[in-house]
Amino acid sequence: HYFIQSNLRVMVCLGKTARIAYTTSLSSDFPAFDLLKAPKSALFCSTGSFPQEIILHFDHVLNLISLTLTTSYVKSISLFRTVKDTPRSWEPMKSYQLEEEHAQFQRNSLDLHAVTATYLKIVIGAGFSNFIAVYDLDIKSKSVSSTL
């Protein structure tokens, strides 16, 4: 496992920022922290083993509304969250089985039901191929003090 520490900070929604706190794969050609950059011109590529993890850290507790992913060859995804100051004590949220899209991007919008989190862990449990790619992560959120 490799840790990616980055000073990269990006907009998530309503002026809030997030960063990639951890990933299980590391490639200088495909750095995971590029997933949150705009414009979208990068991708996160796995090392060929599973599970793969991407952990997002938010500046403060947010109500997560939805997560939209653009991927290829991803078979299953599980989401976990925590409201702790450090990424521990993970609570499972939901698991998803994705449809295989031959030679096409998989675009999936996942409803997160306004769950609160300071960290979001995305676990890719299996792929339709040895190597998977994540091209885009788009998170819709609101401040916990906002009315939904």
PDB file of C-alpha atoms in Angstrom:
ATOM      1  CA  HIS A   1       0.000   0.000   0.000  1.00  0.00           C
ATOM      2  CA  TYR A   2       1.168   3.483  -0.820  1.00  0.00           C
ATOM      3  CA  PHE A   3       0.146   6.749   0.752  1.00  0.00           C
ATOM      4  CA  ILE A   4      -0.343   9.820  -1.381  1.00  0.00           C
ATOM      5  CA  GLN A   5      -0.095  13.058   0.520  1.00  0.00           C
ATOM      6  CA  SER A   6      -0.941  16.022  -1.607  1.00  0.00           C
ATOM      7  CA  ASN A   7      -1.509  19.687  -1.007  1.00  0.00           C
ATOM      8  CA  LEU A   8      -3.997  19.596  -3.876  1.00  0.00           C
ATOM      9  CA  ARG A   9      -7.329  20.960  -2.749  1.00  0.00           C
ATOM     10  CA  VAL A  10     -10.377  21.035  -4.963  1.00  0.00           C
ATOM     11  CA  MET A  11     -13.982  22.149  -4.909  1.00  0.00           C
ATOM     12  CA  VAL A  12     -16.526  19.498  -3.989  1.00  0.00           C
ATOM     13  CA  CYS A  13     -19.694  21.554  -3.677  1.00  0.00           C
ATOM     14  CA  LEU A  14     -20.789  24.836  -2.090  1.00  0.00           C
ATOM     15  CA  GLY A  15     -17.185  26.011  -1.822  1.00  0.00           C
ATOM     16  CA  LYS A  16     -16.079  23.022   0.259  1.00  0.00           C
ATOM     17  CA  THR A  17     -12.797  21.318  -0.479  1.00  0.00           C
ATOM     18  CA  ALA A  18     -11.518  17.756  -0.496  1.00  0.00           C
ATOM     19  CA  ARG A  19      -8.337  15.884  -1.220  1.00  0.00           C
ATOM     20  CA  ILE A  20      -7.200  12.344  -1.810  1.00  0.00           C
ATOM     21  CA  ALA A  21      -5.831  11.157   1.542  1.00  0.00           C
ATOM     22  CA  TYR A  22      -4.871   7.578   0.595  1.00  0.00           C
ATOM     23  CA  THR A  23      -4.839   5.132  -2.268  1.00  0.00           C
ATOM     24  CA  THR A  24      -3.644   1.545  -2.597  1.00  0.00           C
ATOM     25  CA  SER A  25      -2.052   2.064  -6.019  1.00  0.00           C
ATOM     26  CA  LEU A  26       0.648   4.516  -6.903  1.00  0.00           C
ATOM     27  CA  SER A  27       1.707   5.523 -10.377  1.00  0.00           C
ATOM     28  CA  SER A  28       3.604   8.668 -11.284  1.00  0.00           C
ATOM     29  CA  ASP A  29       1.901   8.470 -14.704  1.00  0.00           C
ATOM     30  CA  PHE A  30      -1.603   8.207 -13.197  1.00  0.00           C
ATOM     31  CA  PRO A  31      -1.607   9.888  -9.764  1.00  0.00           C
ATOM     32  CA  ALA A  32      -4.871   9.434  -7.873  1.00  0.00           C
ATOM     33  CA  PHE A  33      -5.027  13.035  -6.711  1.00  0.00           C
ATOM     34  CA  ASP A  34      -5.581  14.074 -10.352  1.00  0.00           C
ATOM     35  CA  LEU A  35      -9.092  12.586 -10.108  1.00  0.00           C
ATOM     36  CA  LEU A  36     -10.346  15.697  -8.374  1.00  0.00           C
ATOM     37  CA  LYS A  37      -8.679  18.238 -10.664  1.00  0.00           C
ATOM     38  CA  ALA A  38     -10.503  20.350 -13.171  1.00  0.00           C
ATOM     39  CA  PRO A  39     -10.446  20.045 -16.092  1.00  0.00           C
ATOM     40  CA  LYS A  40     -10.812  16.282 -16.024  1.00  0.00           C
ATOM     41  CA  SER A  41      -7.821  14.975 -17.936  1.00  0.00           C
ATOM     42  CA  ALA A  42      -6.391  12.294 -15.669  1.00  0.00           C
ATOM     43  CA  LEU A  43      -7.215   8.842 -14.408  1.00  0.00           C
ATOM     44  CA  PHE A  44      -6.428   6.501 -11.544  1.00  0.00           C
ATOM     45  CA  CYS A  45      -5.219   3.109 -12.750  1.00  0.00           C
ATOM     46  CA  SER A  46      -4.951   0.035 -10.534  1.00  0.00           C
ATOM     47  CA  THR A  47      -1.932  -2.177 -10.099  1.00  0.00           C
ATOM     48  CA  GLY A  48      -3.903  -5.262 -11.140  1.00  0.00           C
ATOM     49  CA  SER A  49      -4.767  -6.534  -7.662  1.00  0.00           C
ATOM     50  CA  PHE A  50      -7.912  -6.160  -5.576  1.00  0.00           C
ATOM     51  CA  PRO A  51      -9.268  -4.616  -3.481  1.00  0.00           C
ATOM     52  CA  GLN A  52      -8.285  -1.084  -4.474  1.00  0.00           C
ATOM     53  CA  GLU A  53      -9.022   1.826  -2.117  1.00  0.00           C
ATOM     54  CA  ILE A  54      -9.358   5.563  -2.559  1.00  0.00           C
ATOM     55  CA  ILE A  55      -9.933   7.642   0.581  1.00  0.00           C
ATOM     56  CA  LEU A  56     -11.229  11.203   0.281  1.00  0.00           C
ATOM     57  CA  HIS A  57     -10.789  13.705   3.121  1.00  0.00           C
ATOM     58  CA  PHE A  58     -13.117  16.708   3.496  1.00  0.00           C
ATOM     59  CA  ASP A  59     -12.204  19.937   5.289  1.00  0.00           C
ATOM     60  CA  HIS A  60     -15.030  19.394   7.763  1.00  0.00           C
ATOM     61  CA  VAL A  61     -18.129  17.246   8.225  1.00  0.00           C
ATOM     62  CA  LEU A  62     -20.347  17.293   5.129  1.00  0.00           C
ATOM     63  CA  ASN A  63     -23.712  15.804   4.198  1.00  0.00           C
ATOM     64  CA  LEU A  64     -22.827  13.703   1.157  1.00  0.00           C
ATOM     65  CA  ILE A  65     -25.715  13.723  -1.319  1.00  0.00           C
ATOM     66  CA  SER A  66     -24.325  11.751  -4.268  1.00  0.00           C
ATOM     67  CA  LEU A  67     -21.168  10.351  -5.811  1.00  0.00           C
ATOM     68  CA  THR A  68     -20.843  10.070  -9.578  1.00  0.00           C
ATOM     69  CA  LEU A  69     -17.997   7.916 -10.894  1.00  0.00           C
ATOM     70  CA  THR A  70     -16.691   7.440 -14.390  1.00  0.00           C
ATOM     71  CA  THR A  71     -14.763   4.155 -14.539  1.00  0.00           C
ATOM     72  CA  SER A  72     -13.835   1.258 -16.781  1.00  0.00           C
ATOM     73  CA  TYR A  73     -13.782  -2.456 -15.975  1.00  0.00           C
ATOM     74  CA  VAL A  74     -15.004  -1.933 -12.374  1.00  0.00           C
ATOM     75  CA  LYS A  75     -17.234  -4.784 -11.201  1.00  0.00           C
ATOM     76  CA  SER A  76     -17.986  -3.932  -7.573  1.00  0.00           C
ATOM     77  CA  ILE A  77     -17.700  -0.876  -5.333  1.00  0.00           C
ATOM     78  CA  SER A  78     -18.283  -0.540  -1.598  1.00  0.00           C
ATOM     79  CA  LEU A  79     -18.499   2.771   0.227  1.00  0.00           C
ATOM     80  CA  PHE A  80     -17.538   3.484   3.836  1.00  0.00           C
ATOM     81  CA  ARG A  81     -17.566   6.679   5.874  1.00  0.00           C
ATOM     82  CA  THR A  82     -16.343   8.141   9.128  1.00  0.00           C
ATOM     83  CA  VAL A  83     -16.851  11.441  10.931  1.00  0.00           C
ATOM     84  CA  LYS A  84     -13.634  11.036  12.929  1.00  0.00           C
ATOM     85  CA  ASP A  85     -10.700  13.446  12.633  1.00  0.00           C
ATOM     86  CA  THR A  86      -8.544  10.590  11.331  1.00  0.00           C
ATOM     87  CA  PRO A  87      -9.520   7.822   8.889  1.00  0.00           C
ATOM     88  CA  ARG A  88     -10.583   5.097  11.335  1.00  0.00           C
ATOM     89  CA  SER A  89     -13.760   3.517  12.708  1.00  0.00           C
ATOM     90  CA  TRP A  90     -15.253   3.040   9.251  1.00  0.00           C
ATOM     91  CA  GLU A  91     -19.005   2.556   8.904  1.00  0.00           C
ATOM     92  CA  PRO A  92     -20.217   0.630   5.853  1.00  0.00           C
ATOM     93  CA  MET A  93     -22.613   2.596   3.649  1.00  0.00           C
ATOM     94  CA  LYS A  94     -23.525   0.524   0.609  1.00  0.00           C
ATOM     95  CA  SER A  95     -22.127  -1.889  -1.970  1.00  0.00           C
ATOM     96  CA  TYR A  96     -22.813  -1.735  -5.692  1.00  0.00           C
ATOM     97  CA  GLN A  97     -22.452  -4.235  -8.543  1.00  0.00           C
ATOM     98  CA  LEU A  98     -21.725  -2.408 -11.804  1.00  0.00           C
ATOM     99  CA  GLU A  99     -22.639  -3.466 -15.313  1.00  0.00           C
ATOM    100  CA  GLU A 100     -19.837  -4.289 -17.724  1.00  0.00           C
ATOM    101  CA  GLU A 101     -19.607  -1.808 -20.579  1.00  0.00           C
ATOM    102  CA  HIS A 102     -17.462  -3.297 -23.334  1.00  0.00           C
ATOM    103  CA  ALA A 103     -15.096  -0.608 -24.677  1.00  0.00           C
ATOM    104  CA  GLN A 104     -17.230   2.064 -22.995  1.00  0.00           C
ATOM    105  CA  PHE A 105     -16.950   4.180 -19.875  1.00  0.00           C
ATOM    106  CA  GLN A 106     -19.076   3.150 -16.909  1.00  0.00           C
ATOM    107  CA  ARG A 107     -20.875   6.198 -15.523  1.00  0.00           C
ATOM    108  CA  ASN A 108     -22.688   5.571 -12.263  1.00  0.00           C
ATOM    109  CA  SER A 109     -24.425   8.049 -10.008  1.00  0.00           C
ATOM    110  CA  LEU A 110     -24.749   6.711  -6.457  1.00  0.00           C
ATOM    111  CA  ASP A 111     -27.238   8.219  -4.001  1.00  0.00           C
ATOM    112  CA  LEU A 112     -25.572   8.699  -0.604  1.00  0.00           C
ATOM    113  CA  HIS A 113     -28.742   9.809   1.232  1.00  0.00           C
ATOM    114  CA  ALA A 114     -27.136  12.910   2.802  1.00  0.00           C
ATOM    115  CA  VAL A 115     -24.958  10.837   5.125  1.00  0.00           C
ATOM    116  CA  THR A 116     -22.394  12.810   7.140  1.00  0.00           C
ATOM    117  CA  ALA A 117     -18.662  12.241   6.690  1.00  0.00           C
ATOM    118  CA  THR A 118     -15.215  13.737   7.101  1.00  0.00           C
ATOM    119  CA  TYR A 119     -13.709  10.827   5.150  1.00  0.00           C
ATOM    120  CA  LEU A 120     -15.193   8.704   2.370  1.00  0.00           C
ATOM    121  CA  LYS A 121     -13.580   5.375   1.471  1.00  0.00           C
ATOM    122  CA  ILE A 122     -14.243   3.929  -1.981  1.00  0.00           C
ATOM    123  CA  VAL A 123     -13.307   0.247  -2.177  1.00  0.00           C
ATOM    124  CA  ILE A 124     -13.165  -1.378  -5.593  1.00  0.00           C
ATOM    125  CA  GLY A 125     -13.578  -5.043  -4.711  1.00  0.00           C
ATOM    126  CA  ALA A 126     -13.362  -6.614  -8.152  1.00  0.00           C
ATOM    127  CA  GLY A 127     -12.980  -5.798 -11.806  1.00  0.00           C
ATOM    128  CA  PHE A 128     -14.013  -7.265 -15.130  1.00  0.00           C
ATOM    129  CA  SER A 129     -10.304  -7.124 -16.015  1.00  0.00           C
ATOM    130  CA  ASN A 130      -7.076  -7.300 -14.019  1.00  0.00           C
ATOM    131  CA  PHE A 131      -6.667  -3.568 -14.434  1.00  0.00           C
ATOM    132  CA  ILE A 132      -9.366  -0.985 -13.775  1.00  0.00           C
ATOM    133  CA  ALA A 133      -9.449   2.766 -14.195  1.00  0.00           C
ATOM    134  CA  VAL A 134     -11.275   5.601 -12.454  1.00  0.00           C
ATOM    135  CA  TYR A 135     -11.528   8.716 -14.593  1.00  0.00           C
ATOM    136  CA  ASP A 136     -13.717  11.018 -12.571  1.00  0.00           C
ATOM    137  CA  LEU A 137     -15.192  11.484  -9.094  1.00  0.00           C
ATOM    138  CA  ASP A 138     -17.945  14.059  -8.665  1.00  0.00           C
ATOM    139  CA  ILE A 139     -19.336  14.573  -5.169  1.00  0.00           C
ATOM    140  CA  LYS A 140     -22.444  16.574  -4.363  1.00  0.00           C
ATOM    141  CA  SER A 141     -22.622  17.702  -0.739  1.00  0.00           C
ATOM    142  CA  LYS A 142     -24.024  20.230   1.698  1.00  0.00           C
ATOM    143  CA  SER A 143     -22.704  21.618   4.943  1.00  0.00           C
ATOM    144  CA  VAL A 144     -24.121  19.831   7.965  1.00  0.00           C
ATOM    145  CA  SER A 145     -25.625  23.129   9.123  1.00  0.00           C
ATOM    146  CA  SER A 146     -27.510  23.538   5.828  1.00  0.00           C
ATOM    147  CA  THR A 147     -31.124  22.472   5.469  1.00  0.00           C
ATOM    148  CA  LEU A 148     -31.561  19.628   3.020  1.00  0.00           C
TER     149      LEU A 148
END
